């Protein structure tokens, strides 16, 4: 009788495979309140590495980290009409505290434009105070009707950047810089995920923004996932909160603003972009554990050697963990590390020591081969970079091979329903066609220029709509 697979095969049931992997790789559990999640240590380790890489890029962009309250007076959200309308269905509102009814209800932070603008209006007095570039790492709450761990949860973790500028051009350029130099750079060069950069259509913009820049990635099942967004807020919030400054000419001027964010949804994107039927595959540049050294048996010489290998690799800059839990069967441990997607396993047993070798198992391309013990330290950095490049190549090839150029709404729906993306001229689609797509659970993920770049204006006649089903 054939042995049952550890995970539901992707081809049989992709959503079930996703949930199986989250459970068996010990990434997260469902929380006690519907739509919440408990992120387990290995899953949180992935998020911590994402934070570290993103935080460095955000700081290079000139932004400083700060923190703002979780509770926001309800009246703040009502100041910007489009903003409150967009978030109203998702709000969690506190009406009682300390055993008493509150004089004014408070909203549990769904995003922080309103409360941050209240303080920007105090902090910004002169053109000398600009640009003001703030980021915060925090949790937010959006009451989710159809929760999925990491992808759509009632509470999730994220970073949200908020900036104020003296001119429209400065704000526009900064939003574009974050979009490309922070988000795209991280997602492509660390996560190894191919992303399409574009603008959201007016109906898909962030509530209260004049323009939303997005990064869309194709998952293993052909659906799209929005990986991050950068918004031009114009002066909408500045008007609502009277955020203004004294210009060099001695005039009171409203600031121009941006906001931008990425979240633990990226962990879900990582799983669905790179995972296979054997588990997760973690990009080496992201991995909190790039290599695990496994003792096959509890032989004293073997245990000494695996720790020696671990020390040498660590000294060479490899993030390594030694697994000397020989009271647990080797096969079970090997499967667990494969599920977790650690890029490299180095397996050492008594016979390997006799031969002066270790078995090198590469998770990303697959396969095993014996490697001389003395060659490990020199070989591993090359192996890790090769495997990092392979993940990006596979992600890019999937998106390109499963994207069709079409000319009708019917063809676009057919391509999306078949598990791919479609590109259709915006002039042939328009807002009316966009509404028709929605009837089939298909959306315009973004608008791109004909050459694939981010268009200069969302109504430019040469724009192309990227169409897909999405998470």
Short mmCIF file of C-alpha atoms in Angstrom, two decimals:
data_model
loop_
_atom_site.label_atom_id
_atom_site.label_comp_id
_atom_site.label_asym_id
_atom_site.label_seq_id
_atom_site.Cartn_x
_atom_site.Cartn_y
_atom_site.Cartn_z
CA UNK A 1 0.00 0.00 0.00
CA UNK A 2 1.41 3.40 -1.03
CA UNK A 3 2.40 5.72 1.80
CA UNK A 4 0.09 8.74 2.17
CA UNK A 5 1.74 12.06 1.24
CA UNK A 6 2.70 14.39 4.07
CA UNK A 7 0.88 17.26 2.34
CA UNK A 8 -2.17 17.35 0.11
CA UNK A 9 -0.72 17.67 -3.42
CA UNK A 10 -1.01 21.16 -4.91
CA UNK A 11 -2.63 19.81 -8.06
CA UNK A 12 -5.34 18.06 -6.03
CA UNK A 13 -6.33 20.97 -3.77
CA UNK A 14 -4.14 24.07 -3.61
CA UNK A 15 -5.97 25.73 -0.65
CA UNK A 16 -5.78 22.49 1.34
CA UNK A 17 -2.08 22.16 0.49
CA UNK A 18 -1.53 25.71 1.76
CA UNK A 19 -3.24 25.02 5.06
CA UNK A 20 -1.48 21.65 5.46
CA UNK A 21 1.89 23.32 4.96
CA UNK A 22 1.21 26.08 7.49
CA UNK A 23 0.28 23.45 10.07
CA UNK A 24 2.96 20.84 9.41
CA UNK A 25 5.82 23.28 8.92
CA UNK A 26 4.77 24.87 12.24
CA UNK A 27 4.34 28.34 10.81
CA UNK A 28 1.09 29.43 12.47
CA UNK A 29 -2.16 28.39 14.16
CA UNK A 30 -5.61 29.90 14.12
CA UNK A 31 -6.22 32.25 17.06
CA UNK A 32 -9.13 31.88 19.50
CA UNK A 33 -11.07 34.77 17.91
CA UNK A 34 -12.22 34.11 14.36
CA UNK A 35 -9.82 35.57 11.84
CA UNK A 36 -6.86 35.95 14.20
CA UNK A 37 -3.65 33.95 14.06
CA UNK A 38 -0.86 32.78 16.33
CA UNK A 39 2.47 33.01 14.51
CA UNK A 40 4.72 30.20 15.70
CA UNK A 41 8.49 30.68 16.20
CA UNK A 42 9.58 29.38 12.79
CA UNK A 43 6.96 31.47 11.00
CA UNK A 44 7.83 34.51 13.10
CA UNK A 45 11.49 33.96 12.23
CA UNK A 46 10.56 34.47 8.57
CA UNK A 47 8.73 37.69 9.47
CA UNK A 48 11.67 38.91 11.56
CA UNK A 49 14.02 38.45 8.61
CA UNK A 50 11.55 40.31 6.38
CA UNK A 51 11.45 43.11 8.95
CA UNK A 52 15.23 43.34 9.10
CA UNK A 53 15.66 43.52 5.34
CA UNK A 54 12.77 45.94 4.83
CA UNK A 55 13.71 48.15 7.77
CA UNK A 56 17.22 48.65 6.40
CA UNK A 57 15.81 49.73 3.03
CA UNK A 58 13.24 52.04 4.62
CA UNK A 59 15.94 53.75 6.64
CA UNK A 60 18.10 54.12 3.53
CA UNK A 61 15.11 55.97 2.04
CA UNK A 62 15.44 58.49 4.87
CA UNK A 63 12.43 57.44 6.98
CA UNK A 64 12.64 57.11 10.77
CA UNK A 65 10.70 54.65 12.90
CA UNK A 66 8.11 55.88 15.38
CA UNK A 67 5.03 54.48 17.09
CA UNK A 68 1.46 55.75 17.28
CA UNK A 69 -1.46 54.56 19.46
CA UNK A 70 -3.55 51.49 18.67
CA UNK A 71 -6.76 53.34 19.62
CA UNK A 72 -7.98 56.18 17.42
CA UNK A 73 -10.91 58.49 18.28
CA UNK A 74 -13.78 57.64 15.95
CA UNK A 75 -14.16 61.30 15.04
CA UNK A 76 -10.70 61.26 13.42
CA UNK A 77 -11.84 58.84 10.75
CA UNK A 78 -14.86 60.92 9.85
CA UNK A 79 -12.72 63.90 8.85
CA UNK A 80 -11.77 62.38 5.48
CA UNK A 81 -15.02 61.15 3.91
CA UNK A 82 -13.61 58.76 1.31
CA UNK A 83 -11.27 57.23 3.87
CA UNK A 84 -13.96 56.44 6.43
CA UNK A 85 -16.30 55.15 3.73
CA UNK A 86 -13.62 52.78 2.45
CA UNK A 87 -12.82 51.35 5.87
CA UNK A 88 -16.25 51.41 7.55
CA UNK A 89 -17.12 47.73 6.91
CA UNK A 90 -13.80 46.59 8.41
CA UNK A 91 -13.68 48.69 11.57
CA UNK A 92 -13.53 47.27 15.09
CA UNK A 93 -14.98 49.87 17.46
CA UNK A 94 -14.57 49.97 21.25
CA UNK A 95 -17.56 51.47 23.06
CA UNK A 96 -16.79 50.47 26.67
CA UNK A 97 -13.65 50.66 28.81
CA UNK A 98 -13.01 50.30 32.51
CA UNK A 99 -16.56 49.09 33.02
CA UNK A 100 -18.08 52.29 31.61
CA UNK A 101 -19.41 53.46 28.30
CA UNK A 102 -16.88 55.74 26.61
CA UNK A 103 -17.83 59.34 25.89
CA UNK A 104 -16.53 58.82 22.36
CA UNK A 105 -16.05 55.38 20.77
CA UNK A 106 -12.51 54.54 19.72
CA UNK A 107 -11.51 52.59 16.64
CA UNK A 108 -8.88 49.86 16.79
CA UNK A 109 -6.25 50.99 14.27
CA UNK A 110 -7.10 49.81 10.72
CA UNK A 111 -4.36 52.10 9.35
CA UNK A 112 -2.89 55.29 10.77
CA UNK A 113 -3.33 58.12 8.25
CA UNK A 114 -5.78 59.95 10.50
CA UNK A 115 -3.95 59.82 13.82
CA UNK A 116 -0.56 60.47 12.23
CA UNK A 117 -1.94 63.49 10.39
CA UNK A 118 -3.23 64.88 13.65
CA UNK A 119 0.37 64.92 14.90
CA UNK A 120 1.88 66.00 11.60
CA UNK A 121 -0.31 69.12 11.84
CA UNK A 122 1.42 69.88 15.17
CA UNK A 123 4.94 69.00 14.12
CA UNK A 124 5.04 70.74 10.73
CA UNK A 125 5.30 74.53 10.97
CA UNK A 126 7.78 75.59 8.31
CA UNK A 127 9.26 74.39 5.03
CA UNK A 128 12.33 73.57 7.14
CA UNK A 129 10.35 70.73 8.77
CA UNK A 130 9.84 69.03 5.39
CA UNK A 131 10.04 66.40 4.18
CA UNK A 132 8.81 64.56 7.27
CA UNK A 133 9.37 60.83 6.76
CA UNK A 134 7.94 58.42 9.35
CA UNK A 135 7.51 54.64 9.44
CA UNK A 136 6.02 52.40 12.10
CA UNK A 137 6.03 48.63 12.64
CA UNK A 138 2.72 47.73 14.22
CA UNK A 139 -0.40 45.57 14.21
CA UNK A 140 -3.68 46.61 12.64
CA UNK A 141 -7.23 45.26 12.83
CA UNK A 142 -9.60 44.98 9.87
CA UNK A 143 -12.65 42.84 10.53
CA UNK A 144 -12.23 40.09 7.94
CA UNK A 145 -15.23 38.16 6.68
CA UNK A 146 -13.27 35.43 4.84
CA UNK A 147 -10.07 34.88 6.83
CA UNK A 148 -7.07 32.86 5.64
CA UNK A 149 -3.90 32.62 7.71
CA UNK A 150 -1.30 35.19 6.61
CA UNK A 151 -3.38 36.24 3.58
CA UNK A 152 -6.46 37.79 5.18
CA UNK A 153 -6.63 37.96 8.95
CA UNK A 154 -8.56 40.22 11.29
CA UNK A 155 -5.32 41.25 12.97
CA UNK A 156 -2.03 41.31 11.10
CA UNK A 157 1.45 42.77 11.43
CA UNK A 158 2.89 45.32 9.04
CA UNK A 159 4.90 48.43 8.45
CA UNK A 160 3.20 51.63 7.39
CA UNK A 161 5.08 54.66 6.17
CA UNK A 162 3.64 58.19 6.25
CA UNK A 163 5.31 61.26 4.80
CA UNK A 164 4.67 64.96 4.28
CA UNK A 165 6.30 67.02 1.50
CA UNK A 166 6.39 70.60 0.30
CA UNK A 167 5.40 69.84 -3.30
CA UNK A 168 3.32 67.40 -5.31
CA UNK A 169 6.38 66.37 -7.31
CA UNK A 170 8.41 65.56 -4.20
CA UNK A 171 5.59 63.41 -2.76
CA UNK A 172 5.00 61.68 -6.11
CA UNK A 173 8.68 60.87 -6.53
CA UNK A 174 9.01 59.57 -2.97
CA UNK A 175 6.02 57.22 -3.37
CA UNK A 176 7.60 55.91 -6.58
CA UNK A 177 10.97 55.50 -4.85
CA UNK A 178 9.44 53.37 -2.08
CA UNK A 179 7.55 51.37 -4.70
CA UNK A 180 10.65 50.47 -6.66
CA UNK A 181 13.77 50.89 -4.53
CA UNK A 182 12.33 49.54 -1.27
CA UNK A 183 9.51 47.14 -2.14
CA UNK A 184 10.55 45.79 -5.54
CA UNK A 185 14.18 45.50 -4.51
CA UNK A 186 13.27 43.51 -1.41
CA UNK A 187 10.70 41.27 -3.08
CA UNK A 188 12.84 40.44 -6.10
CA UNK A 189 16.30 40.27 -4.54
CA UNK A 190 15.47 38.80 -1.13
CA UNK A 191 12.13 37.00 -1.45
CA UNK A 192 13.02 35.80 -4.94
CA UNK A 193 9.50 36.62 -6.13
CA UNK A 194 8.84 38.15 -9.52
CA UNK A 195 6.50 41.13 -9.19
CA UNK A 196 4.70 43.33 -11.70
CA UNK A 197 4.76 47.03 -10.84
CA UNK A 198 1.81 49.17 -11.87
CA UNK A 199 -0.91 51.60 -10.89
CA UNK A 200 -4.29 50.68 -9.46
CA UNK A 201 -7.38 51.75 -11.38
CA UNK A 202 -9.47 54.52 -9.77
CA UNK A 203 -11.94 51.96 -8.39
CA UNK A 204 -9.13 49.97 -6.75
CA UNK A 205 -7.23 52.86 -5.18
CA UNK A 206 -6.63 53.15 -1.47
CA UNK A 207 -9.46 55.07 0.18
CA UNK A 208 -8.46 58.75 0.27
CA UNK A 209 -5.55 58.46 -2.20
CA UNK A 210 -5.15 60.17 -5.56
CA UNK A 211 -2.94 57.36 -6.84
CA UNK A 212 -1.96 53.86 -5.67
CA UNK A 213 1.13 52.02 -6.87
CA UNK A 214 1.06 48.27 -6.41
CA UNK A 215 3.26 45.18 -6.71
CA UNK A 216 1.46 42.05 -7.92
CA UNK A 217 2.88 38.51 -7.84
CA UNK A 218 1.62 35.29 -9.41
CA UNK A 219 1.19 32.43 -6.96
CA UNK A 220 1.66 28.75 -7.73
CA UNK A 221 -1.99 28.32 -8.70
CA UNK A 222 -1.93 31.28 -11.09
CA UNK A 223 -3.85 33.70 -8.85
CA UNK A 224 -2.49 37.16 -8.07
CA UNK A 225 -1.43 38.43 -4.66
CA UNK A 226 -0.95 42.12 -3.88
CA UNK A 227 2.40 42.19 -2.09
CA UNK A 228 2.58 45.86 -1.16
CA UNK A 229 1.30 49.31 -2.07
CA UNK A 230 2.56 52.89 -2.11
CA UNK A 231 0.00 55.71 -2.19
CA UNK A 232 0.03 59.33 -3.23
CA UNK A 233 -2.44 60.98 -0.85
CA UNK A 234 -2.32 64.38 -2.51
CA UNK A 235 -3.64 67.01 -0.07
CA UNK A 236 -6.79 65.18 0.99
CA UNK A 237 -5.65 64.45 4.53
CA UNK A 238 -3.77 67.75 4.78
CA UNK A 239 -7.05 69.58 4.15
CA UNK A 240 -8.95 67.46 6.67
CA UNK A 241 -6.34 67.92 9.42
CA UNK A 242 -5.05 71.38 8.47
CA UNK A 243 -1.51 70.09 7.96
CA UNK A 244 0.23 73.13 6.53
CA UNK A 245 3.56 74.91 6.56
CA UNK A 246 5.00 78.38 6.09
CA UNK A 247 6.73 78.43 2.69
CA UNK A 248 9.93 80.25 1.79
CA UNK A 249 7.68 82.94 0.31
CA UNK A 250 5.96 83.43 3.67
CA UNK A 251 2.68 81.78 2.60
CA UNK A 252 0.72 79.09 4.41
CA UNK A 253 0.67 76.00 2.16
CA UNK A 254 -0.88 72.55 2.58
CA UNK A 255 1.57 69.64 2.56
CA UNK A 256 1.52 66.83 -0.01
CA UNK A 257 1.56 63.32 1.43
CA UNK A 258 2.25 59.64 0.86
CA UNK A 259 1.58 56.42 2.72
CA UNK A 260 2.85 52.94 1.97
CA UNK A 261 2.69 49.50 3.55
CA UNK A 262 3.56 45.81 3.42
CA UNK A 263 2.46 43.11 5.83
CA UNK A 264 2.61 39.50 7.02
CA UNK A 265 0.71 38.76 3.80
CA UNK A 266 4.22 38.49 2.33
CA UNK A 267 4.69 35.28 4.34
CA UNK A 268 1.65 33.83 2.58
CA UNK A 269 3.09 35.00 -0.74
CA UNK A 270 6.38 33.30 0.05
CA UNK A 271 4.59 30.01 0.77
CA UNK A 272 2.40 30.06 -2.32
CA UNK A 273 5.10 31.32 -4.69
CA UNK A 274 7.90 28.91 -3.79
CA UNK A 275 6.30 25.98 -1.95
CA UNK A 276 5.98 22.53 -3.53
CA UNK A 277 4.45 19.19 -2.61
CA UNK A 278 7.30 18.54 -0.16
CA UNK A 279 6.83 21.80 1.74
CA UNK A 280 8.20 25.30 1.88
CA UNK A 281 11.26 26.47 -0.06
CA UNK A 282 12.83 29.48 1.64
CA UNK A 283 15.08 31.83 -0.37
CA UNK A 284 18.61 31.65 1.09
CA UNK A 285 18.92 35.44 1.47
CA UNK A 286 15.78 35.46 3.60
CA UNK A 287 16.20 32.23 5.54
CA UNK A 288 16.79 32.53 9.26
CA UNK A 289 18.37 29.07 8.95
CA UNK A 290 20.27 28.78 5.67
CA UNK A 291 21.82 25.41 6.48
CA UNK A 292 21.08 22.71 9.03
CA UNK A 293 23.78 20.19 9.98
CA UNK A 294 22.20 16.87 10.97
CA UNK A 295 23.82 14.10 12.99
CA UNK A 296 22.46 10.84 11.60
CA UNK A 297 23.44 8.85 14.69
CA UNK A 298 24.46 9.68 18.24
CA UNK A 299 28.03 8.57 17.72
CA UNK A 300 30.44 10.72 19.75
CA UNK A 301 32.67 11.44 16.76
CA UNK A 302 29.66 12.33 14.60
CA UNK A 303 28.31 14.74 17.20
CA UNK A 304 31.69 16.41 17.52
CA UNK A 305 31.95 16.78 13.74
CA UNK A 306 28.49 18.30 13.20
CA UNK A 307 29.21 20.94 15.84
CA UNK A 308 32.60 21.63 14.26
CA UNK A 309 30.96 22.05 10.83
CA UNK A 310 28.34 24.34 12.37
CA UNK A 311 31.01 26.52 13.97
CA UNK A 312 33.01 26.78 10.74
CA UNK A 313 29.96 27.71 8.66
CA UNK A 314 28.82 30.24 11.25
CA UNK A 315 32.27 31.84 11.20
CA UNK A 316 31.96 32.08 7.42
CA UNK A 317 28.72 34.06 7.75
CA UNK A 318 26.22 31.26 7.09
CA UNK A 319 23.11 31.21 9.29
CA UNK A 320 23.33 27.64 10.53
CA UNK A 321 21.64 25.33 13.02
CA UNK A 322 23.00 22.03 14.31
CA UNK A 323 20.45 19.23 14.74
CA UNK A 324 21.91 16.68 17.13
CA UNK A 325 18.56 15.33 18.36
CA UNK A 326 19.52 11.72 17.72
CA UNK A 327 16.78 10.48 20.05
CA UNK A 328 14.38 11.46 17.21
CA UNK A 329 14.60 9.25 14.09
CA UNK A 330 16.74 10.78 11.36
CA UNK A 331 14.06 10.33 8.68
CA UNK A 332 11.53 12.29 10.66
CA UNK A 333 13.96 15.13 11.25
CA UNK A 334 14.94 15.25 7.58
CA UNK A 335 11.27 15.47 6.55
CA UNK A 336 10.64 18.23 9.11
CA UNK A 337 13.51 20.35 7.76
CA UNK A 338 12.32 19.70 4.21
CA UNK A 339 8.83 20.88 5.18
CA UNK A 340 10.34 24.04 6.68
CA UNK A 341 12.19 24.70 3.44
CA UNK A 342 15.70 25.19 4.86
CA UNK A 343 17.84 25.67 1.73
CA UNK A 344 20.60 23.19 2.59
CA UNK A 345 20.85 20.09 4.76
CA UNK A 346 24.27 18.70 5.61
CA UNK A 347 23.90 15.12 6.82
CA UNK A 348 26.73 13.40 8.68
CA UNK A 349 26.93 9.77 9.86
CA UNK A 350 29.69 7.33 10.83
CA UNK A 351 30.20 6.16 7.24
CA UNK A 352 30.49 9.77 6.04
CA UNK A 353 33.23 10.40 8.58
CA UNK A 354 35.15 7.35 7.33
CA UNK A 355 34.95 8.74 3.80
CA UNK A 356 35.77 12.31 4.81
CA UNK A 357 32.48 13.52 3.29
CA UNK A 358 29.02 14.78 4.20
CA UNK A 359 25.79 14.38 2.24
CA UNK A 360 24.65 17.74 0.85
CA UNK A 361 20.87 17.95 0.25
CA UNK A 362 19.66 21.05 -1.63
CA UNK A 363 16.00 21.85 -0.97
CA UNK A 364 15.38 24.27 -3.84
CA UNK A 365 16.57 22.33 -6.92
CA UNK A 366 16.32 19.00 -5.07
CA UNK A 367 18.85 16.20 -5.00
CA UNK A 368 21.69 14.99 -2.81
CA UNK A 369 25.40 14.48 -3.36
CA UNK A 370 28.44 13.70 -1.21
CA UNK A 371 30.79 16.63 -0.62
CA UNK A 372 34.24 16.57 0.94
CA UNK A 373 34.12 17.92 4.48
CA UNK A 374 36.98 20.29 3.75
CA UNK A 375 35.08 21.77 0.78
CA UNK A 376 31.86 22.63 2.59
CA UNK A 377 32.77 26.11 3.82
CA UNK A 378 34.00 27.23 0.42
CA UNK A 379 31.13 25.63 -1.50
CA UNK A 380 28.11 26.71 0.50
CA UNK A 381 27.98 30.46 -0.33
CA UNK A 382 28.01 29.59 -4.06
CA UNK A 383 25.30 26.97 -3.62
CA UNK A 384 23.07 29.40 -1.70
CA UNK A 385 23.38 32.13 -4.34
CA UNK A 386 22.65 29.63 -7.14
CA UNK A 387 19.51 28.50 -5.37
CA UNK A 388 18.41 32.08 -4.67
CA UNK A 389 18.68 32.85 -8.40
CA UNK A 390 16.79 29.66 -9.31
CA UNK A 391 13.75 30.62 -7.22
CA UNK A 392 13.48 34.01 -8.91
CA UNK A 393 13.92 32.42 -12.32
CA UNK A 394 11.13 29.91 -11.64
CA UNK A 395 8.83 32.64 -10.34
CA UNK A 396 9.47 34.80 -13.41
CA UNK A 397 9.03 31.92 -15.85
CA UNK A 398 5.71 30.95 -14.24
CA UNK A 399 4.34 34.47 -14.63
CA UNK A 400 5.53 34.86 -18.21
CA UNK A 401 4.35 31.44 -19.39
CA UNK A 402 0.90 31.84 -17.84
CA UNK A 403 0.14 35.39 -18.99
CA UNK A 404 -1.87 35.82 -22.19
CA UNK A 405 -2.36 38.92 -24.33
CA UNK A 406 -6.07 39.20 -25.12
CA UNK A 407 -8.40 41.67 -26.78
CA UNK A 408 -11.84 40.87 -25.33
CA UNK A 409 -13.42 40.61 -21.88
CA UNK A 410 -14.42 37.02 -22.61
CA UNK A 411 -10.82 36.05 -23.38
CA UNK A 412 -9.61 37.80 -20.24
CA UNK A 413 -12.11 35.90 -18.07
CA UNK A 414 -11.17 32.62 -19.75
CA UNK A 415 -7.45 33.15 -19.10
CA UNK A 416 -8.03 34.07 -15.45
CA UNK A 417 -10.43 31.16 -14.88
CA UNK A 418 -7.89 28.76 -16.37
CA UNK A 419 -5.35 29.77 -13.73
CA UNK A 420 -3.40 32.52 -15.41
CA UNK A 421 -3.22 36.25 -16.03
CA UNK A 422 -4.35 38.28 -19.00
CA UNK A 423 -3.15 41.57 -20.45
CA UNK A 424 -5.76 43.64 -22.24
CA UNK A 425 -5.53 47.23 -23.53
CA UNK A 426 -7.26 49.57 -21.09
CA UNK A 427 -8.81 51.33 -24.07
CA UNK A 428 -10.61 48.07 -24.91
CA UNK A 429 -11.67 47.45 -21.30
CA UNK A 430 -12.38 50.70 -19.48
CA UNK A 431 -14.38 51.08 -16.29
CA UNK A 432 -17.42 49.39 -17.82
CA UNK A 433 -15.38 46.32 -18.74
CA UNK A 434 -13.74 46.35 -15.31
CA UNK A 435 -17.19 46.07 -13.73
CA UNK A 436 -18.06 43.15 -16.02
CA UNK A 437 -14.88 41.32 -14.99
CA UNK A 438 -15.89 41.64 -11.34
CA UNK A 439 -19.06 39.66 -12.10
CA UNK A 440 -16.75 36.69 -12.75
CA UNK A 441 -14.57 37.29 -9.63
CA UNK A 442 -11.83 38.66 -11.89
CA UNK A 443 -10.18 42.00 -11.20
CA UNK A 444 -7.79 44.46 -12.81
CA UNK A 445 -4.71 43.98 -10.66
CA UNK A 446 -2.90 47.02 -12.10
CA UNK A 447 -2.29 49.17 -15.13
CA UNK A 448 1.11 49.04 -16.83
CA UNK A 449 2.56 50.83 -19.83
CA UNK A 450 2.89 48.89 -23.08
CA UNK A 451 6.57 48.24 -22.34
CA UNK A 452 5.72 46.90 -18.87
CA UNK A 453 6.84 49.98 -16.93
CA UNK A 454 4.68 51.94 -14.49
CA UNK A 455 2.57 54.36 -16.56
CA UNK A 456 2.78 58.08 -16.09
CA UNK A 457 -1.00 58.50 -15.83
CA UNK A 458 -3.73 55.95 -15.24
CA UNK A 459 -5.84 57.22 -18.15
CA UNK A 460 -3.04 57.15 -20.74
CA UNK A 461 -4.36 55.51 -23.95
CA UNK A 462 -1.42 53.11 -24.18
CA UNK A 463 -1.99 51.52 -20.77
CA UNK A 464 -2.51 47.79 -20.46
CA UNK A 465 -4.66 46.20 -17.74
CA UNK A 466 -3.23 43.13 -15.98
CA UNK A 467 -6.25 40.96 -15.17
CA UNK A 468 -6.48 37.95 -12.82
CA UNK A 469 -8.31 36.22 -10.03
CA UNK A 470 -6.74 37.22 -6.74
CA UNK A 471 -6.36 36.41 -3.08
#
